[in-house]
Amino acid sequence: MAVQAWFKDDVDDDPRLPHLRNPQEFVSMGQLAELGVLYWKLNPNDYENDEELRKIREERGYNYMDLLDLCPEKVENYEQKLKSFYTEHIHQDEEIRYCLEGTGYFDVRDKEDRWIRILVKAGDLIILPAGIYHRFTLDTNNYVKLMRLFKGEPVWTSYNRPQEDHPARKEYIKSFVKTGVPLEAH
């Protein structure tokens, strides 16, 4: 089964709710791929021996890995940490996350600057390209265990919007948006 994604409504209440539009507008894998978002469905119960995961890591040069249990019981300053993840930002490198347990939402901006909400659950490996505006939150279950993958040493730096002059954002615009006009900052 493919990842579930939809255009997010404009309601600003609890970000941990699904926020489906009425009527609902779902987003296809093809639409996500046009934005540079990549997806694989893997077996989270055997990630240590998963040949497909090994192949992805090898082909894409992901040589660093760690695990993150994100829940109130295991993360100091949990609410503040979630708030920082939910602040719209970019990275200078890809963001690679493999969900091993639990659920959460990645929100990404489309070419018209609308939010697309992507539900990640156990087995979903998602790659967000460098320079895409995005954010992350948990759903109401308040738990996710993620594998974080990197090329080389991990870089944790987030660049909050606006970042139209950041080299990663400029490259993203050139590669995926192709209008030549940066998306206007809010």
mmCIF file of N, CA, C and O in Angstrom, residues 9 25 30 38 44 63 66 70 77 83-84 89-90 94 103-104 109 117 119-120 126 133 146 152 162-163 166 173:
data_model
loop_
_atom_site.group_PDB
_atom_site.id
_atom_site.type_symbol
_atom_site.label_atom_id
_atom_site.label_comp_id
_atom_site.label_asym_id
_atom_site.label_seq_id
_atom_site.Cartn_x
_atom_site.Cartn_y
_atom_site.Cartn_z
ATOM 1 N N ASP A 9 -6.179 21.170 5.128
ATOM 2 C CA ASP A 9 -7.084 22.306 5.267
ATOM 3 C C ASP A 9 -6.328 23.506 5.840
ATOM 4 O O ASP A 9 -5.145 23.403 6.175
ATOM 5 N N GLU A 25 -9.157 16.087 -0.758
ATOM 6 C CA GLU A 25 -8.349 16.131 -1.971
ATOM 7 C C GLU A 25 -7.076 15.337 -1.724
ATOM 8 O O GLU A 25 -6.153 15.834 -1.090
ATOM 9 N N GLY A 30 2.677 10.173 -7.760
ATOM 10 C CA GLY A 30 3.220 10.937 -8.877
ATOM 11 C C GLY A 30 3.318 12.417 -8.554
ATOM 12 O O GLY A 30 4.311 13.070 -8.897
ATOM 13 N N LEU A 38 10.360 11.258 -2.320
ATOM 14 C CA LEU A 38 10.498 9.845 -2.672
ATOM 15 C C LEU A 38 9.956 8.980 -1.540
ATOM 16 O O LEU A 38 9.981 9.376 -0.370
ATOM 17 N N PRO A 44 9.431 -2.916 8.607
ATOM 18 C CA PRO A 44 10.044 -2.326 9.799
ATOM 19 C C PRO A 44 10.401 -3.344 10.876
ATOM 20 O O PRO A 44 11.161 -3.033 11.787
ATOM 21 N N ASN A 63 25.403 6.690 4.954
ATOM 22 C CA ASN A 63 26.323 5.882 5.754
ATOM 23 C C ASN A 63 26.197 6.148 7.253
ATOM 24 O O ASN A 63 26.901 5.546 8.046
ATOM 25 N N ASP A 66 20.736 6.744 12.892
ATOM 26 C CA ASP A 66 20.403 6.665 14.307
ATOM 27 C C ASP A 66 18.903 6.472 14.431
ATOM 28 O O ASP A 66 18.179 6.515 13.437
ATOM 29 N N LEU A 70 10.216 9.342 19.585
ATOM 30 C CA LEU A 70 9.625 10.648 19.847
ATOM 31 C C LEU A 70 8.290 10.455 20.551
ATOM 32 O O LEU A 70 7.305 10.034 19.944
ATOM 33 N N ASN A 77 11.711 18.146 27.137
ATOM 34 C CA ASN A 77 11.086 19.316 26.497
ATOM 35 C C ASN A 77 10.292 18.905 25.259
ATOM 36 O O ASN A 77 10.391 19.532 24.201
ATOM 37 N N LYS A 83 7.167 21.586 18.677
ATOM 38 C CA LYS A 83 6.922 22.917 18.114
ATOM 39 C C LYS A 83 8.034 23.296 17.142
ATOM 40 O O LYS A 83 7.771 23.852 16.074
ATOM 41 N N SER A 84 9.270 22.985 17.478
ATOM 42 C CA SER A 84 10.379 23.315 16.571
ATOM 43 C C SER A 84 10.309 22.481 15.293
ATOM 44 O O SER A 84 10.591 22.993 14.206
ATOM 45 N N HIS A 89 10.432 24.985 7.598
ATOM 46 C CA HIS A 89 11.866 25.145 7.405
ATOM 47 C C HIS A 89 12.348 24.356 6.183
ATOM 48 O O HIS A 89 11.588 23.607 5.581
ATOM 49 N N ILE A 90 13.621 24.531 5.879
ATOM 50 C CA ILE A 90 14.313 23.724 4.870
ATOM 51 C C ILE A 90 15.579 23.179 5.508
ATOM 52 O O ILE A 90 15.979 23.594 6.594
ATOM 53 N N GLU A 94 19.091 16.367 1.988
ATOM 54 C CA GLU A 94 17.846 15.604 2.031
ATOM 55 C C GLU A 94 17.484 15.285 3.476
ATOM 56 O O GLU A 94 18.364 15.128 4.322
ATOM 57 N N THR A 103 3.144 6.710 14.275
ATOM 58 C CA THR A 103 2.656 7.489 13.142
ATOM 59 C C THR A 103 2.961 8.966 13.339
ATOM 60 O O THR A 103 3.103 9.437 14.468
ATOM 61 N N GLY A 104 3.033 9.672 12.224
ATOM 62 C CA GLY A 104 3.242 11.115 12.259
ATOM 63 C C GLY A 104 2.914 11.717 10.906
ATOM 64 O O GLY A 104 2.549 11.000 9.964
ATOM 65 N N ARG A 109 5.266 21.743 1.026
ATOM 66 C CA ARG A 109 4.620 22.729 0.162
ATOM 67 C C ARG A 109 4.637 22.237 -1.282
ATOM 68 O O ARG A 109 5.636 21.702 -1.750
ATOM 69 N N ARG A 117 -0.221 17.148 3.290
ATOM 70 C CA ARG A 117 0.031 16.367 4.510
ATOM 71 C C ARG A 117 0.290 14.925 4.107
ATOM 72 O O ARG A 117 -0.495 14.321 3.384
ATOM 73 N N LEU A 119 0.969 11.196 5.687
ATOM 74 C CA LEU A 119 0.921 10.323 6.865
ATOM 75 C C LEU A 119 2.025 9.283 6.740
ATOM 76 O O LEU A 119 2.091 8.572 5.730
ATOM 77 N N VAL A 120 2.893 9.212 7.736
ATOM 78 C CA VAL A 120 3.898 8.153 7.762
ATOM 79 C C VAL A 120 3.577 7.206 8.898
ATOM 80 O O VAL A 120 3.219 7.625 9.994
ATOM 81 N N ILE A 126 10.608 7.814 3.749
ATOM 82 C CA ILE A 126 10.331 9.007 2.965
ATOM 83 C C ILE A 126 11.602 9.844 2.871
ATOM 84 O O ILE A 126 12.364 9.932 3.840
ATOM 85 N N TYR A 133 10.306 23.321 1.471
ATOM 86 C CA TYR A 133 9.704 23.767 2.727
ATOM 87 C C TYR A 133 8.867 22.622 3.293
ATOM 88 O O TYR A 133 8.051 22.023 2.571
ATOM 89 N N LEU A 146 11.573 6.682 14.662
ATOM 90 C CA LEU A 146 12.103 6.956 13.335
ATOM 91 C C LEU A 146 13.569 6.572 13.242
ATOM 92 O O LEU A 146 14.334 6.789 14.190
ATOM 93 N N GLY A 152 27.270 11.015 5.267
ATOM 94 C CA GLY A 152 28.337 11.594 6.079
ATOM 95 C C GLY A 152 27.857 11.927 7.476
ATOM 96 O O GLY A 152 26.900 11.348 7.982
ATOM 97 N N PRO A 162 11.502 32.635 5.853
ATOM 98 C CA PRO A 162 11.854 32.531 4.436
ATOM 99 C C PRO A 162 13.338 32.221 4.227
ATOM 100 O O PRO A 162 14.183 32.676 4.983
ATOM 101 N N GLN A 163 13.617 31.474 3.182
ATOM 102 C CA GLN A 163 14.985 31.091 2.835
ATOM 103 C C GLN A 163 15.202 31.114 1.318
ATOM 104 O O GLN A 163 15.905 30.277 0.770
ATOM 105 N N HIS A 166 18.786 30.910 0.121
ATOM 106 C CA HIS A 166 19.636 29.785 0.526
ATOM 107 C C HIS A 166 19.965 28.948 -0.710
ATOM 108 O O HIS A 166 19.082 28.669 -1.523
ATOM 109 N N ILE A 173 14.188 25.072 -6.270
ATOM 110 C CA ILE A 173 13.327 25.819 -7.202
ATOM 111 C C ILE A 173 13.714 25.465 -8.638
ATOM 112 O O ILE A 173 12.855 25.182 -9.477
#
